Structure formats: C-alpha cells, structure tokens
C-alpha cells in the first residue's frame, strides 16, 4: 500500500499589536475608506522590535505539534517558507530547529513569497510519501513590517505580520491528493525587494534610495492574481479527479478581497465556502494560507472528510495549489 501524506495538525501565531487603518491614516496619506474598499483590509498585526520571523514561526510550530500530538524529537524535517528570514543565513528553519530542540530534523528555508507554504507543503508531501520522513514541520512565517516602506502608501497598507504551521505526515485516508506549482520569473520585477542581495549589495546609496523595502506594481500583480487563483484551483481539482461542485472549502491567499471574490466567482463557489480573514490580518505573505487554514480547522469550518483547495500566488512570480481531503 502506498503512503499518503496529509495534515496532522495546524497552528498559528500572530503578534499582539493591532495596527488599524485609522493608525495607518496617521502615518501615510491614505484613508480607512480607500483601504477597505480597494482591498478589504481593516487591520493588521505588527511585530515589536524584539520579535523576528523565527519567534512567530516557533509559536506557530508549538501549536501545530500540540494539535498533531507529536514532540520535537519526532520531527524529521523543518521547512520554513519566508521572504523575511531573521538574516540571510543561517536559515530561519535552522533557528527554529534550535529553539524547538528538534535534533533529529533537517532544516531549510523555501523562498516562494506568498506561495511559500504551498511550495513547502508540496516538498513535505514528497518526503513523506517516499518514506524518507515521517513527520515534517512546515511553517509559513513573515515579519513583513520590517521590510515595508511606511512612506509608500501603495504597499505599506497591504501587509502584516504572522505565522502559520502544519505537521505533514502519513494519513490513513484522504490527505494531499494533488498539487499544482508554477512560476513566471519574467514577472519577478513586479514585486521585489531590489537591494541587499548579490546583485545590489547594501550600501549608503541603496539605503538612501529606500531599496531595501518592498516595491510593487500593484496592477500587474492584480491582473496575474485574478487569472492564476482560479486557473490553479481548477487545475488541482482536475488533477485530484474532483469536480469544483464537490469542493467544500477554499482557503485562498489573503491579498485583496477583490482577488478572492473574483476567484470564488470564476469557480462558482458561494462566499460561505471561501475563507476570508484579511480584514483582520492583511496580507501576511507565506503566513497567509496556513493562518487561514488553522483558523478554518479550529473553528470547525473544515471538518473531517471535507474536500478543500488551498491556493496562493505571489512574488517570483509564483503560484501553487493543493487539493486536500481532511
Ligand atoms: O501577495 C501579493 C501581494 N500583492 C498584491 O496582491 C497586490 C495586488 N494588487 C492590488 O491589490 C491592487 O492593485 C492595489 C490594492 C495595490 C491597488 O488597487 P487599485 O485599485 O489597482 O488602485 P490603483 O493602483 O489603480 O490606484 C488608484 C489610485 C491611485 O491614484 P491616482 O493615480 O488614480 O490619482 C493611487 O495613487 O489610488 C491611489 N492609491 C491610494 N490612495 C489612498 C494607492 N494606494 C493608496 C492608498 N490610499 N493606500
């Protein structure tokens, strides 16, 4: 009998500090009305100066391990999806491994921006189903506030901080039935942090030109997102041998309510089958899908036996979807 990988437990961790649209009005030329109508966001969480991505990742990991009823020694692998690592290296996954005392686990980061959790879960599935790992801890974690330009209203109103995690291991039935991953590197320029890497190392000039912050062509990303969220969901549903009518729930990347609604409409899903929490947390990039998943599982919206699609798009450009039977 072949091994089937699935989600054994989920968890999430968000900074306590809420930063509402009204707080945003005080620091940049924007309004609560503009942000809500153009994006659906009302508030987001912001990490304090002492909190790094690994701290949120660790908090989410503990909850996922508790839900799956496994201990740190049981972990064979830790994958952290993030674009806001604590530092270039060591990887955030290695920092989390140390914090957990998960001495039997290999550890590495995945860079696929907002699609990171879907990419990392797909990797975890391969290791579990090939018998090379029993328990993989997959985390999507970000402190995007640390790379936001709070003088740029085009970007700073959209993002927030947070982490979600899951334990992926063997399941008796169901599990991750199908996956769909993709990338379009030619669109990388539309969503980027230009400096601080080997192409443009940090210098006084890069700092003066604010090149260590997120820069984005919102309308290009929007067009891509509207197309890819629906098409990747359809692809993964087909690969799973399901029809869209059979779907019980969609857990989409939380970037913009207009993008989510457009995907729901194209898939002909009623709004109650689509998870939305971006009003509270904004776009937490790699944290977005696992935080939403954890919320949906813990609130009972996703039940045992449900057919669920997780779908994301993001910088790279990248996209990914999972068809999961819970
Ligand atoms: O995880 C992936 C991350 N990225 C995304 O998902 C982004 C996808 N894109 C979007 O969500 C949307 O394109 C935005 C929300 C970023 C922008 O919405 P839009 O409806 O495409 O607005 P726009 O860029 O066409 O801008 C409309 C106007 C502009 O003013 P003018 O040029 O028409 O006078 C902007 O300057 O709105 C202005 N604007 C703002 N006004 C108040 C842009 N940002 C703001 C703001 N507050 N925060």
PDB file of C-alpha atoms in Angstrom, residues 99-217:
ATOM      1  CA  UNK A  99      14.579  26.764  19.557  1.00  0.00           C
ATOM      2  CA  UNK A 100      12.470  23.587  19.430  1.00  0.00           C
ATOM      3  CA  UNK A 101      15.369  21.252  20.228  1.00  0.00           C
ATOM      4  CA  UNK A 102      14.338  19.201  17.192  1.00  0.00           C
ATOM      5  CA  UNK A 103      17.718  17.475  16.994  1.00  0.00           C
ATOM      6  CA  UNK A 104      16.611  14.752  14.558  1.00  0.00           C
ATOM      7  CA  UNK A 105      15.304  17.183  11.938  1.00  0.00           C
ATOM      8  CA  UNK A 106      16.965  18.543   8.819  1.00  0.00           C
ATOM      9  CA  UNK A 107      16.065  22.190   8.232  1.00  0.00           C
ATOM     10  CA  UNK A 108      15.912  24.602   5.325  1.00  0.00           C
ATOM     11  CA  UNK A 109      14.013  27.646   4.041  1.00  0.00           C
ATOM     12  CA  UNK A 110      11.959  27.978   0.881  1.00  0.00           C
ATOM     13  CA  UNK A 111      11.706  31.278  -0.978  1.00  0.00           C
ATOM     14  CA  UNK A 112       8.486  31.438  -2.975  1.00  0.00           C
ATOM     15  CA  UNK A 113       6.946  34.548  -1.375  1.00  0.00           C
ATOM     16  CA  UNK A 114       3.204  34.230  -0.750  1.00  0.00           C
ATOM     17  CA  UNK A 115       3.126  30.796  -2.422  1.00  0.00           C
ATOM     18  CA  UNK A 116       5.793  29.568   0.013  1.00  0.00           C
ATOM     19  CA  UNK A 117       3.573  27.451   2.272  1.00  0.00           C
ATOM     20  CA  UNK A 118       2.049  25.645  -0.705  1.00  0.00           C
ATOM     21  CA  UNK A 119       5.530  25.037  -2.184  1.00  0.00           C
ATOM     22  CA  UNK A 120       6.871  23.806   1.182  1.00  0.00           C
ATOM     23  CA  UNK A 121       3.874  21.518   1.772  1.00  0.00           C
ATOM     24  CA  UNK A 122       4.388  20.018  -1.682  1.00  0.00           C
ATOM     25  CA  UNK A 123       8.030  19.271  -0.805  1.00  0.00           C
ATOM     26  CA  UNK A 124       6.954  17.748   2.524  1.00  0.00           C
ATOM     27  CA  UNK A 125       4.459  15.510   0.733  1.00  0.00           C
ATOM     28  CA  UNK A 126       7.256  14.047  -1.434  1.00  0.00           C
ATOM     29  CA  UNK A 127       9.412  13.198   1.587  1.00  0.00           C
ATOM     30  CA  UNK A 128       6.536  11.582   3.491  1.00  0.00           C
ATOM     31  CA  UNK A 129       5.176   9.607   0.537  1.00  0.00           C
ATOM     32  CA  UNK A 130       8.644   8.329  -0.450  1.00  0.00           C
ATOM     33  CA  UNK A 131       9.086   7.041   3.113  1.00  0.00           C
ATOM     34  CA  UNK A 132      12.069   9.336   3.793  1.00  0.00           C
ATOM     35  CA  UNK A 133      10.326  11.345   6.517  1.00  0.00           C
ATOM     36  CA  UNK A 134       7.581  10.505   8.980  1.00  0.00           C
ATOM     37  CA  UNK A 135       6.821  13.975  10.330  1.00  0.00           C
ATOM     38  CA  UNK A 136       7.608  17.236   8.539  1.00  0.00           C
ATOM     39  CA  UNK A 137       7.001  20.610  10.177  1.00  0.00           C
ATOM     40  CA  UNK A 138       6.017  23.145   7.511  1.00  0.00           C
ATOM     41  CA  UNK A 139       5.844  26.810   8.501  1.00  0.00           C
ATOM     42  CA  UNK A 140       4.895  29.965   6.615  1.00  0.00           C
ATOM     43  CA  UNK A 141       6.144  32.933   8.628  1.00  0.00           C
ATOM     44  CA  UNK A 142       6.733  36.616   7.991  1.00  0.00           C
ATOM     45  CA  UNK A 143       7.513  39.900   9.670  1.00  0.00           C
ATOM     46  CA  UNK A 144       6.810  41.988   6.568  1.00  0.00           C
ATOM     47  CA  UNK A 145       6.570  45.168   8.642  1.00  0.00           C
ATOM     48  CA  UNK A 146      10.380  45.025   8.838  1.00  0.00           C
ATOM     49  CA  UNK A 147      10.689  45.446   5.042  1.00  0.00           C
ATOM     50  CA  UNK A 148       7.786  47.844   4.475  1.00  0.00           C
ATOM     51  CA  UNK A 149       8.339  51.432   3.445  1.00  0.00           C
ATOM     52  CA  UNK A 150       5.896  53.258   5.721  1.00  0.00           C
ATOM     53  CA  UNK A 151       6.151  56.314   3.445  1.00  0.00           C
ATOM     54  CA  UNK A 152       4.830  54.338   0.418  1.00  0.00           C
ATOM     55  CA  UNK A 153       1.031  54.116   0.561  1.00  0.00           C
ATOM     56  CA  UNK A 154       0.990  51.762  -2.447  1.00  0.00           C
ATOM     57  CA  UNK A 155       2.472  48.957  -0.339  1.00  0.00           C
ATOM     58  CA  UNK A 156       2.500  49.683   3.394  1.00  0.00           C
ATOM     59  CA  UNK A 157      -1.272  49.448   3.831  1.00  0.00           C
ATOM     60  CA  UNK A 158      -1.447  45.930   2.384  1.00  0.00           C
ATOM     61  CA  UNK A 159       0.804  43.776   4.525  1.00  0.00           C
ATOM     62  CA  UNK A 160       1.007  42.403   8.073  1.00  0.00           C
ATOM     63  CA  UNK A 161       2.999  40.002  10.248  1.00  0.00           C
ATOM     64  CA  UNK A 162       2.155  36.445  11.299  1.00  0.00           C
ATOM     65  CA  UNK A 163       2.959  32.745  11.054  1.00  0.00           C
ATOM     66  CA  UNK A 164       1.068  29.527  10.412  1.00  0.00           C
ATOM     67  CA  UNK A 165       2.352  25.973  10.665  1.00  0.00           C
ATOM     68  CA  UNK A 166       1.341  22.408   9.951  1.00  0.00           C
ATOM     69  CA  UNK A 167       2.629  18.918  10.635  1.00  0.00           C
ATOM     70  CA  UNK A 168       2.570  16.828   7.482  1.00  0.00           C
ATOM     71  CA  UNK A 169       2.723  13.070   7.946  1.00  0.00           C
ATOM     72  CA  UNK A 170       1.089   9.816   6.953  1.00  0.00           C
ATOM     73  CA  UNK A 171      -2.730   9.677   6.934  1.00  0.00           C
ATOM     74  CA  UNK A 172      -4.907   6.552   6.598  1.00  0.00           C
ATOM     75  CA  UNK A 173      -7.258   8.077   4.003  1.00  0.00           C
ATOM     76  CA  UNK A 174      -7.537  11.319   2.053  1.00  0.00           C
ATOM     77  CA  UNK A 175      -4.624  13.720   2.576  1.00  0.00           C
ATOM     78  CA  UNK A 176      -2.928  15.869  -0.054  1.00  0.00           C
ATOM     79  CA  UNK A 177      -4.438  14.316  -3.165  1.00  0.00           C
ATOM     80  CA  UNK A 178      -2.963  16.650  -5.801  1.00  0.00           C
ATOM     81  CA  UNK A 179      -0.654  19.642  -6.161  1.00  0.00           C
ATOM     82  CA  UNK A 180      -0.062  22.343  -8.753  1.00  0.00           C
ATOM     83  CA  UNK A 181       3.023  24.579  -8.650  1.00  0.00           C
ATOM     84  CA  UNK A 182       4.178  27.169 -11.159  1.00  0.00           C
ATOM     85  CA  UNK A 183       6.402  30.171 -11.718  1.00  0.00           C
ATOM     86  CA  UNK A 184       6.759  33.055 -14.166  1.00  0.00           C
ATOM     87  CA  UNK A 185      10.166  34.596 -13.482  1.00  0.00           C
ATOM     88  CA  UNK A 186       9.672  37.239 -16.180  1.00  0.00           C
ATOM     89  CA  UNK A 187       7.185  38.888 -13.809  1.00  0.00           C
ATOM     90  CA  UNK A 188       9.630  38.972 -10.902  1.00  0.00           C
ATOM     91  CA  UNK A 189      10.191  42.696 -11.350  1.00  0.00           C
ATOM     92  CA  UNK A 190       6.591  43.449 -10.369  1.00  0.00           C
ATOM     93  CA  UNK A 191       7.099  42.503  -6.707  1.00  0.00           C
ATOM     94  CA  UNK A 192      10.570  42.749  -5.237  1.00  0.00           C
ATOM     95  CA  UNK A 193      12.998  43.965  -2.594  1.00  0.00           C
ATOM     96  CA  UNK A 194      15.658  45.270  -5.016  1.00  0.00           C
ATOM     97  CA  UNK A 195      18.740  45.610  -2.792  1.00  0.00           C
ATOM     98  CA  UNK A 196      20.576  43.655  -0.130  1.00  0.00           C
ATOM     99  CA  UNK A 197      21.486  40.651  -2.277  1.00  0.00           C
ATOM    100  CA  UNK A 198      24.484  39.918  -4.536  1.00  0.00           C
ATOM    101  CA  UNK A 199      23.094  41.992  -7.432  1.00  0.00           C
ATOM    102  CA  UNK A 200      22.869  45.173  -5.394  1.00  0.00           C
ATOM    103  CA  UNK A 201      24.638  44.759  -2.045  1.00  0.00           C
ATOM    104  CA  UNK A 202      23.734  47.092   0.799  1.00  0.00           C
ATOM    105  CA  UNK A 203      25.404  50.495   0.502  1.00  0.00           C
ATOM    106  CA  UNK A 204      24.717  54.024   1.650  1.00  0.00           C
ATOM    107  CA  UNK A 205      23.190  54.644  -1.794  1.00  0.00           C
ATOM    108  CA  UNK A 206      20.765  51.687  -1.597  1.00  0.00           C
ATOM    109  CA  UNK A 207      19.675  52.826   1.844  1.00  0.00           C
ATOM    110  CA  UNK A 208      19.227  56.441   0.717  1.00  0.00           C
ATOM    111  CA  UNK A 209      17.149  55.233  -2.250  1.00  0.00           C
ATOM    112  CA  UNK A 210      14.958  53.041   0.007  1.00  0.00           C
ATOM    113  CA  UNK A 211      15.816  49.930  -1.999  1.00  0.00           C
ATOM    114  CA  UNK A 212      15.639  47.526   0.960  1.00  0.00           C
ATOM    115  CA  UNK A 213      11.865  47.806   1.099  1.00  0.00           C
ATOM    116  CA  UNK A 214       9.108  46.010  -0.844  1.00  0.00           C
ATOM    117  CA  UNK A 215       8.407  47.635  -4.176  1.00  0.00           C
ATOM    118  CA  UNK A 216       5.391  46.576  -6.237  1.00  0.00           C
ATOM    119  CA  UNK A 217       3.495  47.226  -9.436  1.00  0.00           C
TER     120      UNK A 217
END
